[in-house]
Amino acid sequence: MYFAYHTRFSQPKCTSMGLKKIISFVVVSYLCSCWGLTPLVAQQKNKTDSLLKKAENSNSNLERIDLWLQASGQLSSTKTEKALEYAQKALQLAQQIKAKPQIADANYQLSKLYLNHSTYTVWSIKYAQEAALLYAELNKLDYALAAYDLLDQGYTKVQNYDKAIESVMKAMAIYEKQKEQNAIAETYARLGFLNRKKANYVRALECLLKSLEIWENLKNKQKTAYIFDQIALLYEDQNNFTKSLNFYSKSLELHQQLKDRYKIAQISKFIAQNYENLRDYNKALT
């Protein structure tokens, strides 16, 4: 019995190939620890180095641009300066050979990189504008939508809500042509948020009600509840706590149906706060 157990669970013999793999793993792990790299980061570095080597050896300008942009994407979360350097190289070469799709792609990548740095948001907006114009001209609508989203984020960061709304409206025009009901509803909700930030409460409510109508028609309870929350917040901003309570109550009912404990607790807290604002302390405590 002991022999059978030992045979079944004993360690496999270490072949020369297996030994090489073990040694390789130990060496890589040691070098990673010396360089302050995790194996995942080291793997990413190897991939980036491979892309850059291919770009260096490539005879195709278009391929080099694509490889530089891929390398930029790989480096975006770890070495932003290097990521910017390769995106800029891609843009310069694309402009030199007048390759519009690649110019658009490089502008888009630069916009994404600069958006993560609050001090360079203006640059993010600049590159997103270029990308959006070119994508629209090339009729690459999905890419144009992504660029409009970057513009929305950039303008919102600098609190230029009029320009953010302008970008969102351009996206809305595309969604309406495509008859993408989910996207249209999401976009109306975004317009509601931006108009609320501007304190344009009438327009904000119009947009949120349009979003609400679509979600209700689609029978999407989660999204419907979200819009109820947004309308409640809108009325809170105007100190209309009675109407705010009305929409929070509708939201709570849907979250109870969805059995979302976190949202039930959160909305219940907001309801209590609204009762406090109305000085109805008995209901605030229930």
XYZ file of C-alpha atoms in Angstrom:
286
model
C 0.000 0.000 0.000
C 2.774 2.385 0.875
C 4.506 1.658 -2.436
C 1.362 2.378 -4.441
C 0.805 5.673 -2.601
C 4.437 6.679 -3.023
C 4.435 5.856 -6.749
C 1.274 7.863 -7.430
C 2.282 11.009 -5.572
C 6.065 10.986 -5.857
C 7.823 13.920 -7.516
C 8.480 13.472 -11.263
C 12.046 13.008 -12.365
C 13.767 16.214 -13.374
C 14.685 15.826 -17.048
C 17.343 18.018 -18.644
C 14.603 20.063 -20.363
C 12.738 20.459 -17.066
C 15.959 21.465 -15.332
C 16.599 24.138 -17.966
C 13.104 25.582 -17.411
C 13.632 25.677 -13.648
C 17.027 27.361 -14.003
C 15.558 29.842 -16.507
C 12.708 30.709 -14.129
C 15.110 31.163 -11.191
C 17.430 33.387 -13.252
C 14.556 35.542 -14.561
C 13.081 35.877 -11.063
C 16.486 36.863 -9.669
C 17.100 39.457 -12.375
C 13.593 40.848 -11.925
C 14.211 41.254 -8.198
C 17.529 42.998 -8.902
C 15.915 45.402 -11.376
C 12.866 45.958 -9.186
C 10.563 44.328 -11.751
C 7.740 41.879 -11.240
C 7.599 38.980 -13.742
C 4.504 40.600 -15.307
C 6.305 43.921 -15.806
C 9.329 42.071 -17.173
C 7.076 40.249 -19.627
C 5.556 43.570 -20.686
C 9.052 45.026 -21.142
C 10.019 42.097 -23.371
C 6.912 42.632 -25.495
C 7.636 46.361 -25.808
C 11.267 45.680 -26.741
C 10.078 43.206 -29.378
C 7.710 45.783 -30.893
C 10.430 48.434 -31.000
C 12.905 46.026 -32.591
C 10.360 45.139 -35.284
C 9.764 48.841 -35.914
C 13.499 49.457 -36.244
C 13.890 46.651 -38.782
C 10.700 47.334 -40.732
C 10.856 48.727 -44.267
C 7.208 49.805 -44.142
C 6.418 53.247 -42.746
C 2.835 52.235 -41.987
C 4.014 49.177 -40.068
C 6.512 51.266 -38.099
C 3.767 53.722 -37.137
C 1.516 50.880 -36.004
C 4.316 49.255 -33.985
C 5.253 52.547 -32.293
C 1.618 53.092 -31.328
C 1.416 49.557 -29.945
C 4.583 50.181 -27.934
C 3.118 53.455 -26.685
C 0.040 51.594 -25.504
C 2.194 49.012 -23.718
C 4.145 51.740 -21.922
C 1.172 53.964 -21.082
C 0.670 52.635 -17.551
C 4.335 52.349 -16.532
C 6.478 54.817 -18.497
C 4.331 57.708 -19.652
C 7.211 59.798 -20.990
C 8.370 56.944 -23.208
C 4.782 56.267 -24.270
C 4.468 59.913 -25.333
C 7.791 59.734 -27.170
C 6.716 56.816 -29.372
C 3.249 58.263 -29.987
C 4.909 61.513 -31.107
C 7.262 59.582 -33.406
C 4.260 57.819 -34.906
C 2.463 61.133 -35.445
C 5.483 62.803 -37.065
C 6.018 59.947 -39.510
C 2.294 59.716 -40.296
C 2.213 63.450 -41.041
C 5.355 63.145 -43.149
C 3.807 60.480 -45.401
C 0.335 62.089 -45.171
C -1.357 58.938 -43.886
C -4.647 60.283 -42.484
C -5.860 57.141 -40.662
C -2.516 56.848 -38.879
C -2.459 60.593 -38.108
C -5.872 60.159 -36.483
C -4.713 57.106 -34.502
C -1.591 58.884 -33.239
C -3.605 61.945 -32.195
C -6.051 59.695 -30.360
C -3.234 57.912 -28.509
C -1.631 61.214 -27.501
C -4.980 62.512 -26.268
C -5.453 59.444 -24.066
C -1.959 59.805 -22.613
C -2.297 63.514 -21.835
C -5.773 63.057 -20.326
C -4.211 61.165 -17.411
C -2.156 64.236 -16.485
C -4.274 67.044 -15.058
C -1.693 69.685 -15.991
C -1.827 68.657 -19.660
C -5.584 68.372 -20.177
C -5.474 71.170 -22.765
C -3.101 69.050 -24.853
C -5.453 66.085 -24.535
C -8.277 68.229 -25.890
C -6.121 69.479 -28.776
C -5.182 65.981 -29.937
C -8.726 64.640 -29.441
C -10.072 67.431 -31.653
C -7.673 66.449 -34.430
C -8.557 62.770 -34.062
C -12.305 63.440 -34.072
C -12.109 65.597 -37.205
C -10.091 63.021 -39.123
C -12.161 60.035 -38.015
C -15.347 61.856 -39.046
C -13.788 62.759 -42.402
C -12.737 59.126 -42.919
C -16.231 57.981 -41.875
C -14.737 55.848 -39.092
C -17.685 56.567 -36.840
C -16.864 54.207 -33.965
C -13.434 55.806 -33.704
C -14.984 59.271 -33.914
C -17.246 58.342 -30.994
C -14.204 57.360 -28.932
C -12.571 60.706 -29.749
C -15.739 62.610 -28.785
C -15.674 60.745 -25.472
C -12.105 61.947 -24.867
C -13.211 65.494 -25.671
C -16.099 65.189 -23.229
C -13.744 63.955 -20.493
C -11.170 66.651 -21.218
C -13.621 69.542 -21.292
C -15.336 68.240 -18.148
C -11.984 68.142 -16.319
C -11.413 71.834 -17.099
C -15.094 72.562 -16.323
C -15.876 73.793 -19.824
C -19.312 72.201 -19.814
C -20.554 73.979 -22.944
C -17.784 72.383 -25.003
C -18.339 69.035 -23.305
C -22.019 69.208 -24.262
C -21.054 70.114 -27.828
C -18.886 66.980 -28.046
C -21.616 64.780 -26.585
C -24.154 66.177 -29.055
C -21.880 65.166 -31.948
C -21.799 61.656 -30.526
C -25.586 61.743 -30.152
C -25.986 62.538 -33.863
C -24.081 59.348 -34.723
C -26.033 57.202 -32.265
C -29.331 58.504 -33.628
C -28.296 57.595 -37.189
C -27.316 54.135 -35.969
C -30.555 53.908 -33.931
C -28.582 52.656 -30.930
C -31.232 52.991 -28.225
C -28.970 52.024 -25.326
C -26.316 54.514 -26.411
C -28.921 57.239 -26.974
C -30.288 56.702 -23.462
C -26.774 56.802 -21.968
C -26.002 59.977 -23.912
C -29.168 61.721 -22.718
C -28.149 60.806 -19.169
C -24.711 62.312 -19.790
C -26.300 65.493 -21.144
C -28.474 65.599 -18.042
C -25.378 65.404 -15.842
C -23.501 68.114 -17.776
C -26.469 70.490 -17.773
C -26.890 69.893 -14.052
C -23.236 70.907 -13.561
C -24.090 74.120 -15.430
C -27.124 74.598 -13.154
C -29.303 74.472 -16.276
C -31.902 72.450 -14.410
C -34.702 72.703 -16.966
C -32.569 71.278 -19.773
C -31.045 68.695 -17.423
C -34.504 67.418 -16.487
C -35.556 67.251 -20.148
C -32.547 65.081 -20.976
C -32.981 62.810 -17.971
C -36.671 62.275 -18.727
C -35.802 61.289 -22.308
C -33.258 58.821 -20.976
C -35.810 57.519 -18.479
C -38.403 56.933 -21.197
C -35.999 54.803 -23.233
C -34.865 52.698 -20.269
C -38.458 52.111 -19.189
C -39.397 51.038 -22.726
C -36.413 48.679 -22.739
C -37.547 47.377 -19.326
C -34.088 47.930 -17.867
C -34.769 48.297 -14.142
C -31.170 48.979 -13.148
C -30.761 51.874 -15.587
C -34.238 53.182 -14.783
C -33.328 53.270 -11.089
C -30.105 55.113 -11.935
C -32.048 57.838 -13.763
C -34.464 58.131 -10.836
C -31.378 58.762 -8.672
C -30.112 61.441 -11.058
C -33.470 63.222 -11.115
C -33.594 63.063 -7.314
C -30.138 64.679 -7.172
C -31.299 67.338 -9.606
C -34.159 68.303 -7.284
C -31.828 68.160 -4.274
C -29.611 70.762 -5.948
C -32.675 73.012 -6.121
C -33.615 72.291 -2.478
C -36.843 70.688 -3.652
C -36.613 67.827 -1.177
C -40.224 66.695 -1.591
C -39.741 65.913 -5.288
C -36.318 64.486 -4.561
C -37.913 62.070 -2.079
C -40.449 61.029 -4.679
C -37.763 59.903 -7.120
C -35.561 58.327 -4.452
C -38.586 56.282 -3.362
C -39.098 55.072 -6.935
C -35.421 54.182 -7.136
C -35.569 52.323 -3.820
C -38.528 50.251 -4.990
C -36.616 49.101 -8.083
C -33.449 48.329 -6.133
C -35.529 46.234 -3.737
C -36.885 44.295 -6.709
C -33.314 43.832 -7.939
C -32.213 42.801 -4.412
C -29.252 45.174 -4.590
C -28.379 45.500 -0.901
C -25.710 48.138 -1.377
C -27.989 50.451 -3.363
C -30.894 49.831 -0.974
C -28.709 50.986 1.932
C -27.364 53.952 -0.026
C -30.757 55.202 -1.248
C -32.291 54.666 2.205
C -29.583 56.943 3.598
C -30.374 59.621 0.989
C -34.078 59.380 1.817
C -33.321 59.874 5.515
C -31.179 62.927 4.698
C -34.013 64.427 2.654
C -36.455 63.945 5.530
C -33.935 65.683 7.784
C -33.809 68.582 5.327
C -37.603 68.758 5.548
C -37.281 68.635 9.364
C -39.396 65.490 9.443
C -37.157 63.785 11.987
C -39.552 60.937 12.788
C -39.443 59.668 9.194
C -35.718 60.345 9.009
C -35.218 57.850 11.831
C -37.412 55.106 10.341
